Short mmCIF file of C-alpha atoms in Angstrom, two decimals:
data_model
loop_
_atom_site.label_atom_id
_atom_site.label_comp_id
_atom_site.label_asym_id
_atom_site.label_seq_id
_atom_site.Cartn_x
_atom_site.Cartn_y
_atom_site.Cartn_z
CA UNK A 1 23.08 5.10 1.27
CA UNK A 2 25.19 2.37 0.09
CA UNK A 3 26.95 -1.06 0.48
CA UNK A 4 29.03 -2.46 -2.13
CA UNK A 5 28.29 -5.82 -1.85
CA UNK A 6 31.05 -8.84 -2.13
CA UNK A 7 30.86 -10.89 -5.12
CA UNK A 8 30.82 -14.00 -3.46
CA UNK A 9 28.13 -16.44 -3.09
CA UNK A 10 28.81 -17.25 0.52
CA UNK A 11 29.16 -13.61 1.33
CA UNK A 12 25.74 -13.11 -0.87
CA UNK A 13 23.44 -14.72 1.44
CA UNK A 14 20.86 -14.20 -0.89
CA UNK A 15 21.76 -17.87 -2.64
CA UNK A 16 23.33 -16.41 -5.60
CA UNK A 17 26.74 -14.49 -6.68
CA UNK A 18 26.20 -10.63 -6.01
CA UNK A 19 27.39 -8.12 -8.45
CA UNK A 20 29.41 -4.49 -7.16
CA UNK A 21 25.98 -1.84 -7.37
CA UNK A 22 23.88 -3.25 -4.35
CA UNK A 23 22.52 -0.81 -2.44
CA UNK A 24 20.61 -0.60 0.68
CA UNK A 25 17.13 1.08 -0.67
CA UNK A 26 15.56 3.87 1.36
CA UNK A 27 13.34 2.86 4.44
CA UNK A 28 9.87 3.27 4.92
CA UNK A 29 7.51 1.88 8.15
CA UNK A 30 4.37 0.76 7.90
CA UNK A 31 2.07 0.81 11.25
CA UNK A 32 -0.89 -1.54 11.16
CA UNK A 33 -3.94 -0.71 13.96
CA UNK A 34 -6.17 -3.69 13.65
CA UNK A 35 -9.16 -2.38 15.23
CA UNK A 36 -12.61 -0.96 12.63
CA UNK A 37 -16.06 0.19 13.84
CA UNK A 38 -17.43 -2.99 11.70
CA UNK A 39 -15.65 -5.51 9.81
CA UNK A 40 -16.53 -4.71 6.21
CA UNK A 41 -17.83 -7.94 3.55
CA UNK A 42 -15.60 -7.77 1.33
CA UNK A 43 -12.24 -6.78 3.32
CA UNK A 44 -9.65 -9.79 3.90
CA UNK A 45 -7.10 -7.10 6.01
CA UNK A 46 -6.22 -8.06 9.08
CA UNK A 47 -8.97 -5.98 11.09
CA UNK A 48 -10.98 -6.60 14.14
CA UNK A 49 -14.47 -4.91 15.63
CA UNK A 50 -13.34 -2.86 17.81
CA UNK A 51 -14.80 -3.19 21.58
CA UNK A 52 -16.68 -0.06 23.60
CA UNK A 53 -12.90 0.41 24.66
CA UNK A 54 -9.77 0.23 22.07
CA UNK A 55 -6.44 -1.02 24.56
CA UNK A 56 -4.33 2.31 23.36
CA UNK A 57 -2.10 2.64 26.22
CA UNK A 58 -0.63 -1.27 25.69
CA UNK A 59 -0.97 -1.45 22.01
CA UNK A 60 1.51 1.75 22.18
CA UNK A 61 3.52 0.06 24.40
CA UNK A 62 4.17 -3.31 22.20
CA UNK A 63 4.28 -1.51 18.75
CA UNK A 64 7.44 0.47 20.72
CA UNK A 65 8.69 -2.33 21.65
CA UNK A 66 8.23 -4.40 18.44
CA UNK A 67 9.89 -1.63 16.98
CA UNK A 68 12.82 -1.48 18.89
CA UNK A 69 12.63 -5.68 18.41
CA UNK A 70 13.24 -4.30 14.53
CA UNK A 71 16.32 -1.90 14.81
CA UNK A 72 18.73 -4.03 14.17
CA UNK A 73 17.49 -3.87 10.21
CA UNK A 74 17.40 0.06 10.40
CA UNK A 75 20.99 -0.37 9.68
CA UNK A 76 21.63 3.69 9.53
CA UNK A 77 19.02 4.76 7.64
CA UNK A 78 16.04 7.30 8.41
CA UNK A 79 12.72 6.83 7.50
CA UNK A 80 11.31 8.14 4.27
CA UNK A 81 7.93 7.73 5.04
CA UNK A 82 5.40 6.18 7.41
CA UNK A 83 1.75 4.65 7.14
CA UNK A 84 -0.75 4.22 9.56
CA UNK A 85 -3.05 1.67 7.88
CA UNK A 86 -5.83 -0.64 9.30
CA UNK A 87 -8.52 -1.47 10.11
CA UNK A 88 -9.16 2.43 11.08
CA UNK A 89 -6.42 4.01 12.46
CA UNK A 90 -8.30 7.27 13.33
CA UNK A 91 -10.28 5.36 15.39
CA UNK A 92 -7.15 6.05 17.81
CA UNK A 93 -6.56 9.49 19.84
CA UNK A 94 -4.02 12.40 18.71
CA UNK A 95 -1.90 11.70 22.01
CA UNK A 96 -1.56 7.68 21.31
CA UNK A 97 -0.58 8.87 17.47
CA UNK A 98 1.62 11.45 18.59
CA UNK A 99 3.23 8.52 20.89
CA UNK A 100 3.72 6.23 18.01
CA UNK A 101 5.15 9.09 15.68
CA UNK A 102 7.56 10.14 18.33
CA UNK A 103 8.62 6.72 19.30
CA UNK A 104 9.35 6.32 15.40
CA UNK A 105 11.56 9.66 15.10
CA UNK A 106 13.69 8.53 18.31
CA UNK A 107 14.76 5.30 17.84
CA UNK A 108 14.94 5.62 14.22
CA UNK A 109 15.18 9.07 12.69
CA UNK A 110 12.98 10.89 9.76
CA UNK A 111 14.30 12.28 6.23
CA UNK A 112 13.45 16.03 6.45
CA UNK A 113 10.92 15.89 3.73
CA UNK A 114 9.26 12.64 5.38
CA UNK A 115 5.21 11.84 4.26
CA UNK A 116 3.44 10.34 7.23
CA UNK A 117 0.07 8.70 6.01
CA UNK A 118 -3.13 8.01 8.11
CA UNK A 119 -5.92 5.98 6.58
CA UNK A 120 -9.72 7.55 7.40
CA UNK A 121 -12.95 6.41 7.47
CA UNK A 122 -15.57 9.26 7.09
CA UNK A 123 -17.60 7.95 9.94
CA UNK A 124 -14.64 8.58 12.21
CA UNK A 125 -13.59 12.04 10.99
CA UNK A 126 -14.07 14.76 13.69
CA UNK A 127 -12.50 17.90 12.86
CA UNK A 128 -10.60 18.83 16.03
CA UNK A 129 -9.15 15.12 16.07
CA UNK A 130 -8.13 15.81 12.56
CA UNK A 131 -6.42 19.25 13.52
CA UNK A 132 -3.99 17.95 16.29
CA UNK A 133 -3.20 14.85 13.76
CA UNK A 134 -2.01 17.47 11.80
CA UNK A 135 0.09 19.38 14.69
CA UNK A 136 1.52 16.35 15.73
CA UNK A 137 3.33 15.78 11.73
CA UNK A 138 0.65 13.70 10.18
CA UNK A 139 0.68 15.50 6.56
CA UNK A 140 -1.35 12.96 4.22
CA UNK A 141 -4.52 11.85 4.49
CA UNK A 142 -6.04 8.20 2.84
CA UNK A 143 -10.16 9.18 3.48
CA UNK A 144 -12.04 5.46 2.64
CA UNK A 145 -14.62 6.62 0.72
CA UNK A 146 -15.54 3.32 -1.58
CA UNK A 147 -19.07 4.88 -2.71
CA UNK A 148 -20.93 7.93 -2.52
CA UNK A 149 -23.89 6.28 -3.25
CA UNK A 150 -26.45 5.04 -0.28
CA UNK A 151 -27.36 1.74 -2.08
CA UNK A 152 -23.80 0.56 -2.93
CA UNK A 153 -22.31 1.91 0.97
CA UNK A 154 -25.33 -0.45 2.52
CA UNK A 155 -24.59 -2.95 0.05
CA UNK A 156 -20.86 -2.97 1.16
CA UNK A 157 -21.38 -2.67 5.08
CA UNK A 158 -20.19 0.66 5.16
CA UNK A 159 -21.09 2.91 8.34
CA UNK A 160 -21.11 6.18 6.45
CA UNK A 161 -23.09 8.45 4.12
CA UNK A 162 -22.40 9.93 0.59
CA UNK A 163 -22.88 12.91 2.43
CA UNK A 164 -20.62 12.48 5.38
CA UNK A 165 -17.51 11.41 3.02
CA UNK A 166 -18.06 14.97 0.94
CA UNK A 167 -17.80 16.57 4.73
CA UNK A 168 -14.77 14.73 5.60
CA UNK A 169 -13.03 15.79 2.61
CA UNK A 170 -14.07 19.78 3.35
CA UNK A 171 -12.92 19.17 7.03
CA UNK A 172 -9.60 17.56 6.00
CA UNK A 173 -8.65 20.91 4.41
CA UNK A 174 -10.05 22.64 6.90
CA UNK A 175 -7.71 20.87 9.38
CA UNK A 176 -4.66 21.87 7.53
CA UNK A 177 -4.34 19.10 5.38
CA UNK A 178 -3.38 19.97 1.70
CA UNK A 179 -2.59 16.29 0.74
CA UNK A 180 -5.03 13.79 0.49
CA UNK A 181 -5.91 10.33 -0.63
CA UNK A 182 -9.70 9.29 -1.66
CA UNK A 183 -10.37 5.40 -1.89
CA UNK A 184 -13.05 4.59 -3.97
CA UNK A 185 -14.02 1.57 -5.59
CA UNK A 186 -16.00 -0.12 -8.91
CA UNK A 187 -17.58 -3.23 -9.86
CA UNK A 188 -19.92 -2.78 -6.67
CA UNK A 189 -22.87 -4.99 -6.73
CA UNK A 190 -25.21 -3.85 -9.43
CA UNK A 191 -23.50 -0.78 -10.58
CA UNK A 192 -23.92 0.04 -14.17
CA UNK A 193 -21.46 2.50 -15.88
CA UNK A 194 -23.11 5.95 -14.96
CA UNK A 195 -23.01 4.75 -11.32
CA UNK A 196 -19.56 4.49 -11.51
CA UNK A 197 -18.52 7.66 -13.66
CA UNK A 198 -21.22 9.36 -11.24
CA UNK A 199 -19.02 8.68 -8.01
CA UNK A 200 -15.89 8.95 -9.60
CA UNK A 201 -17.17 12.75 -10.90
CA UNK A 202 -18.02 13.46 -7.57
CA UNK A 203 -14.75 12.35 -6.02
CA UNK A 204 -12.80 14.40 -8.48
CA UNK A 205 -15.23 17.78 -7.08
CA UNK A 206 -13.28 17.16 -4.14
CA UNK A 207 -10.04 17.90 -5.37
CA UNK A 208 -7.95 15.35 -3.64
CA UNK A 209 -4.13 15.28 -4.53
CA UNK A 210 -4.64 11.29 -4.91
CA UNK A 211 -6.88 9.29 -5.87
CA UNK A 212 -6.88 5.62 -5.28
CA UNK A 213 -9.37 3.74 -7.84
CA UNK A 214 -9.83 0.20 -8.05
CA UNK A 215 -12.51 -2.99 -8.92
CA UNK A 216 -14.12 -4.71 -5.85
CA UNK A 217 -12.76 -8.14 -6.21
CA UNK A 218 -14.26 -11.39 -3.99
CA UNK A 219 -11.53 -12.65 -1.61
CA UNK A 220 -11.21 -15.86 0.43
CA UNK A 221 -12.25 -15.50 3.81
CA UNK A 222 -14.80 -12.39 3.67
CA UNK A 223 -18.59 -12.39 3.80
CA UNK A 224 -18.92 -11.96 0.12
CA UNK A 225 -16.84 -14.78 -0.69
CA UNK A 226 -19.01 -17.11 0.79
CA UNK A 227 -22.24 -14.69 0.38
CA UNK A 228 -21.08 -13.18 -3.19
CA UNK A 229 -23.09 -10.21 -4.39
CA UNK A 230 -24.11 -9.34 -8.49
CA UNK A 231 -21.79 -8.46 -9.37
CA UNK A 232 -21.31 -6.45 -12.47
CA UNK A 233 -20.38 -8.14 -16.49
CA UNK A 234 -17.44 -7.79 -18.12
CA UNK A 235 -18.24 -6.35 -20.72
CA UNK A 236 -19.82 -3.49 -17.97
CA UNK A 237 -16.66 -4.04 -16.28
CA UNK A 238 -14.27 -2.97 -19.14
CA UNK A 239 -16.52 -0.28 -20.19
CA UNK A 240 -16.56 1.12 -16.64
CA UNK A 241 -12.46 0.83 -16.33
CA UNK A 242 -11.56 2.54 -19.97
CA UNK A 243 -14.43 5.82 -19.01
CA UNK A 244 -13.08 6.05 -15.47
CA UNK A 245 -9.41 6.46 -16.89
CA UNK A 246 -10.31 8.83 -19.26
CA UNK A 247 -12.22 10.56 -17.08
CA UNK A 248 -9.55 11.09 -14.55
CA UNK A 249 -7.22 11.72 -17.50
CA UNK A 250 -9.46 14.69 -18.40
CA UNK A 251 -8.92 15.98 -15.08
CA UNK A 252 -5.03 15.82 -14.83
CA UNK A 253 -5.15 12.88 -12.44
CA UNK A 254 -2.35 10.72 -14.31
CA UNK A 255 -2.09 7.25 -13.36
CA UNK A 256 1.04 5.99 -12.29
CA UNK A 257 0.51 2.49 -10.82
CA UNK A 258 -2.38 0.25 -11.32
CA UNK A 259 -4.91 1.82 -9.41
CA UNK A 260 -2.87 4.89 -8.40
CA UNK A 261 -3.92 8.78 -10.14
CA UNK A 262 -2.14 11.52 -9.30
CA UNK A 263 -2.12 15.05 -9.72
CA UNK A 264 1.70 16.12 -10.85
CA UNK A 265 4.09 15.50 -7.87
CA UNK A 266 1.06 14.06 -6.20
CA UNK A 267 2.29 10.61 -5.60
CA UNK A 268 1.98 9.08 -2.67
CA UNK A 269 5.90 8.67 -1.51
CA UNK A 270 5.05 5.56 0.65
CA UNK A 271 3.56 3.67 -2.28
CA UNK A 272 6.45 4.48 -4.80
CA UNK A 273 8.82 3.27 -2.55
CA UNK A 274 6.83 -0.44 -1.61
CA UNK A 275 6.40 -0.61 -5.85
CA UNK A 276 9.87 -0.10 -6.60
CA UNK A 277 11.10 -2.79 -4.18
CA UNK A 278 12.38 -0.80 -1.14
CA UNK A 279 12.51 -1.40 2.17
CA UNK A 280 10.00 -1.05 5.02
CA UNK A 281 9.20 -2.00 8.98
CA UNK A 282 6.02 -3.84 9.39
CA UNK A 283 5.03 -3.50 13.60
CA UNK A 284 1.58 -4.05 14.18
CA UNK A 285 -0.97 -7.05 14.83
CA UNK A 286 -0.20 -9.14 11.83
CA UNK A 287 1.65 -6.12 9.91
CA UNK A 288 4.55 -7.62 7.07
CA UNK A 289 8.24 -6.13 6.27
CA UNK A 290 10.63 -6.09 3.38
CA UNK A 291 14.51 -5.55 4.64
CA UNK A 292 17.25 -5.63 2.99
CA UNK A 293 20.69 -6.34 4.88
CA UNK A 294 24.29 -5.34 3.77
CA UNK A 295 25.74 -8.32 3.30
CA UNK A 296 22.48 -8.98 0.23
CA UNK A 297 20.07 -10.75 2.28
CA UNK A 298 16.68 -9.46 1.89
CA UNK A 299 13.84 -10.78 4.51
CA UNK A 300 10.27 -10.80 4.25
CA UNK A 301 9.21 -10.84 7.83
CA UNK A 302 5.14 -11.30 9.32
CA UNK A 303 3.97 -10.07 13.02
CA UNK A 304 1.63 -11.99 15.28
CA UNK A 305 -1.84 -11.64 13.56
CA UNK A 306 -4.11 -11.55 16.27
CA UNK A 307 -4.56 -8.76 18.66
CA UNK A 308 -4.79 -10.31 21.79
CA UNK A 309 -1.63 -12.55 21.10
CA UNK A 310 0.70 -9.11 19.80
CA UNK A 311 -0.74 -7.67 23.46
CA UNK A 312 0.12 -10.78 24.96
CA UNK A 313 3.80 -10.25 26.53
CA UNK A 314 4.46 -14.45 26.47
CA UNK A 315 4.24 -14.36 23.09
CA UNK A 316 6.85 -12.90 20.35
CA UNK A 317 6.08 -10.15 17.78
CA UNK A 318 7.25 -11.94 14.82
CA UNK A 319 5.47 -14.80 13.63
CA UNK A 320 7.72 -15.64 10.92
CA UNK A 321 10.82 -14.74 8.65
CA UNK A 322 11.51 -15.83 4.86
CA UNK A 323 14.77 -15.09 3.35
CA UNK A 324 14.51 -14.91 -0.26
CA UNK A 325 16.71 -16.76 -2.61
CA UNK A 326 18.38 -15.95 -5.61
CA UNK A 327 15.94 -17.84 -7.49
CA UNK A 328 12.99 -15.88 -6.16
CA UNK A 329 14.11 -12.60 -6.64
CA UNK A 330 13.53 -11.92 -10.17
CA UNK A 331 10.00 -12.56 -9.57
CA UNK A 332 9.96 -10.81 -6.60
CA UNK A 333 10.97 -7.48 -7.56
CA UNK A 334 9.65 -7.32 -10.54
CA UNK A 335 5.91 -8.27 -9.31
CA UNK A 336 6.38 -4.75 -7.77
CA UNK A 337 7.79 -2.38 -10.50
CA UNK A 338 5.80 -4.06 -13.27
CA UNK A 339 2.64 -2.42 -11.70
CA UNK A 340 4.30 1.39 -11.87
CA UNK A 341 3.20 2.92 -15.07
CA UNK A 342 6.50 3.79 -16.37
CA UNK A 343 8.13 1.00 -14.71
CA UNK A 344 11.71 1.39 -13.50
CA UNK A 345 15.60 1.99 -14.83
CA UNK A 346 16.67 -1.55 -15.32
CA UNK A 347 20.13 -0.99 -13.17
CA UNK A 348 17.54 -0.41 -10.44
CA UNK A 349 17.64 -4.57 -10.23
CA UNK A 350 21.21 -4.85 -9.71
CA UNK A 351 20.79 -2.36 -6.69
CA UNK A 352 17.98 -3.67 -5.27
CA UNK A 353 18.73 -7.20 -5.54
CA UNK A 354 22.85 -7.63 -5.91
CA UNK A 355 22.20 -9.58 -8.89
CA UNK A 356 23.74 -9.05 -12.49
CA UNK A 357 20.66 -7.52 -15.04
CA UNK A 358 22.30 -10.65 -17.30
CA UNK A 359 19.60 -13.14 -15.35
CA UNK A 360 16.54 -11.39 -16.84
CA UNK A 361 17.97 -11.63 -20.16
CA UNK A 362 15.99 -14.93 -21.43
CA UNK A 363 12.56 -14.10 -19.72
CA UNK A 364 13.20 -10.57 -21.45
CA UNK A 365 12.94 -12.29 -24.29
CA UNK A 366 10.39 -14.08 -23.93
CA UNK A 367 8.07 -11.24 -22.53
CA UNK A 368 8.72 -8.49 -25.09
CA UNK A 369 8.28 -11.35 -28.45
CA UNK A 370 5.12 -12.15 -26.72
CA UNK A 371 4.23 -7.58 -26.64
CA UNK A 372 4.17 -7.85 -22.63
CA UNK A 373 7.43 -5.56 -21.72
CA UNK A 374 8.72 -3.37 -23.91
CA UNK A 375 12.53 -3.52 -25.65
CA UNK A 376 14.48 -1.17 -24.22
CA UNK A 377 17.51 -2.21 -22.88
CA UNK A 378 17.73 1.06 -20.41
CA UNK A 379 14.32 0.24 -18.55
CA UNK A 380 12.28 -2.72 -17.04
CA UNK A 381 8.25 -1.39 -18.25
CA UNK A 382 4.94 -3.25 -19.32
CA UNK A 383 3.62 -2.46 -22.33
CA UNK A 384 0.10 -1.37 -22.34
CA UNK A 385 -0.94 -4.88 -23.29
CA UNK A 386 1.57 -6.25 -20.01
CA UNK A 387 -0.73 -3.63 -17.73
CA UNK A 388 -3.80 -5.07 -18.86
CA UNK A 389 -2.00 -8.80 -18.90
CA UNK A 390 -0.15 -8.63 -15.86
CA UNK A 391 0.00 -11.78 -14.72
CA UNK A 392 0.40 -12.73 -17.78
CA UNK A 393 3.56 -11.13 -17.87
CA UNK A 394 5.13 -11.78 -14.74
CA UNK A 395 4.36 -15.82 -15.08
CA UNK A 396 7.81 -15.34 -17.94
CA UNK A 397 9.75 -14.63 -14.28
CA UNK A 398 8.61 -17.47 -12.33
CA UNK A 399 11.69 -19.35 -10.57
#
């Protein structure tokens, strides 16, 4: 779908003269439930222990009506994809999904081919529940496996077995699911490399379509942060990342973000779409959206964080709204599509952002004398050095 935009600066509320080639980019929705079994040491995500009852009926209720709050920015378009991410959404019923899905496909409308996403914890996988997700349109599945190891699960507060994350994968396919996601993480406290290969070998046994693969790093406002773990060297650290990607290399998993692997035309949709700058609703406790509007305004929008104050009907969904300038928007965009492997067609600025390629020109520069992004004129990619330097990179972009 597009909008030609005007190329006027007061038309271009962006802050900066937009160029003819802005488009509207497709639209995604992400769903947050805030609610987990336990809250895990190391996560910073907006989750919440969940109490011997979770509120289903009125969280329903307000992420409708946050979403019909959000309409306004749908602006014609259907949804390319949705995500159910958490805390643990399967910690919610089939009929309060099947609400939330339907809800979604009225008041906004689905692409034909649409991927609808539901993270999983293996402690909450129950094969029936799993069977009428998959009746009501659910079609991926992100399983949380983090470990299959019983030392490094205890070690990260997590309320499932090695054992129990190999059954939720069997009962995923067993509940009609042909397209799945397993988490897993390195750099756990005191893993060596063969602990790491070891659960990495045994999440590629499972076959999953996706895998997500990524270092346990300490974040403000966790347990570990305050508490941190041993963790591993360096040296162990490095050793660990160049195996694993040759490993999953071996296995025709190719990676095509930073911690993304795929099988071919395994990717997940959802994340493609976030990396290459698109658009999507946040509703949720504390969920965040990315809209762009015809006109070249593009929002960056943040819901009520805490559960009890999104249920609380005084109290407004959104907690806050930036509109980004023309300034930020180099950086912006391409703090996403640096991450994708193969990076992006360099008119794909222009489209997303309404402004002329011309402003990247000196940074350009700058990045690919310094080996960071590579010189070709017809694409905006890192270099293999730029992956590994990433921030590195993007710091040649700052406004």
């Amino acid at each position: 779908m597009k909008a030609a935009a005007s190329r006027t600066a007061n038309d271009g509320m962006n802050g900066g003269a937009l160029v003819a080639g802005f488009e509207l980019p497709p639209l995604a929705a992400y769903v947050h439930i805030p609610w987990c079994v336990r809250k895990c040491p190391y996560c910073d995500f907006n989750s919440h222990t969940a109490g011997p009852e979770l509120p289903e009926e009125a969280y329903v209720a307000a992420l409708l009506a946050d979403l019909h709050a959000d309409i306004e920015h749908v602006q014609g378009r259907r949804l390319s994809s949705i995500f159910f991410g958490g805390g643990t959404p399967s910690l919610f019923s089939a009929k309060a999904l099947a609400a939330i899905v339907d809800g979604l496909e009225r008041l906004v409308g689905f692409a034909e081919d649409i991927e609808i996403t539901l993270e999983a914890n293996p402690g909450t996988f129950e094969q029936a529940k799993f069977r009428d997700y998959r009746q009501l349109g659910i079609n991926r599945l992100s399983i949380g496996v983090q470990s299959f190891q019983a030392d490094k699960l205890k070690a990260l507060g997590r309320i499932h077995d090695g054992s129990e994350a190999i059954r939720a994968a069997d009962m995923a396919r067993a509940a009609g699911f042909d397209n799945f996601n397993l988490d897993l993480m390195h750099g756990l406290p005191d893993q060596n490399l063969d602990d790491a290969l070891g659960d990495l070998r045994i999440a590629i046994a499972q076959q999953p379509t996706h895998l997500s693969w990524y270092q346990l790093t300490l974040e403000p406002n966790t347990v570990f942060w305050s508490q941190p773990p041993q963790l591993p060297e360096d040296d162990t650290l490095w050793d660990i990342q160049e195996a694993g990607q040759a490993l999953l290399a071996e296995h025709g998993y190719r990676q095509y973000e930073t911690s993304a692997y795929a099988q071919p035309g395994r990717q997940a949709r959802h994340n493609l779409n976030y990396w290459a700058f698109g658009d999507f609703l946040g509703i949720g406790a504390g969920a965040h959206a990315k809209l762009s509007h015809a006109d070249g305004r593009i929002l960056r929008s943040w819901k009520t964080r805490l559960p009890k104050d999104y249920l609380d009907p005084a109290k407004a969904f959104r907690a806050g709204e930036k509109q980004l300038t023309a300034d930020e928007l180099p950086f912006e965009f391409l703090m996403n599509v640096l991450r994708l492997t193969d990076g992006v067609p360099a008119m794909l600025f222009t489209q997303r952002t309404g402004l002329a390629l011309d402003v990247l020109a000196g940074p350009r520069r700058d990045a690919e004398a310094r080996g960071l992004l590579m010189p070709d004129p017809t694409r905006l990619v890192a270099t293999a050095k730029g992956q590994l330097f990433l921030n590195d990179l993007l710091q040649s972009f700052l406004p």
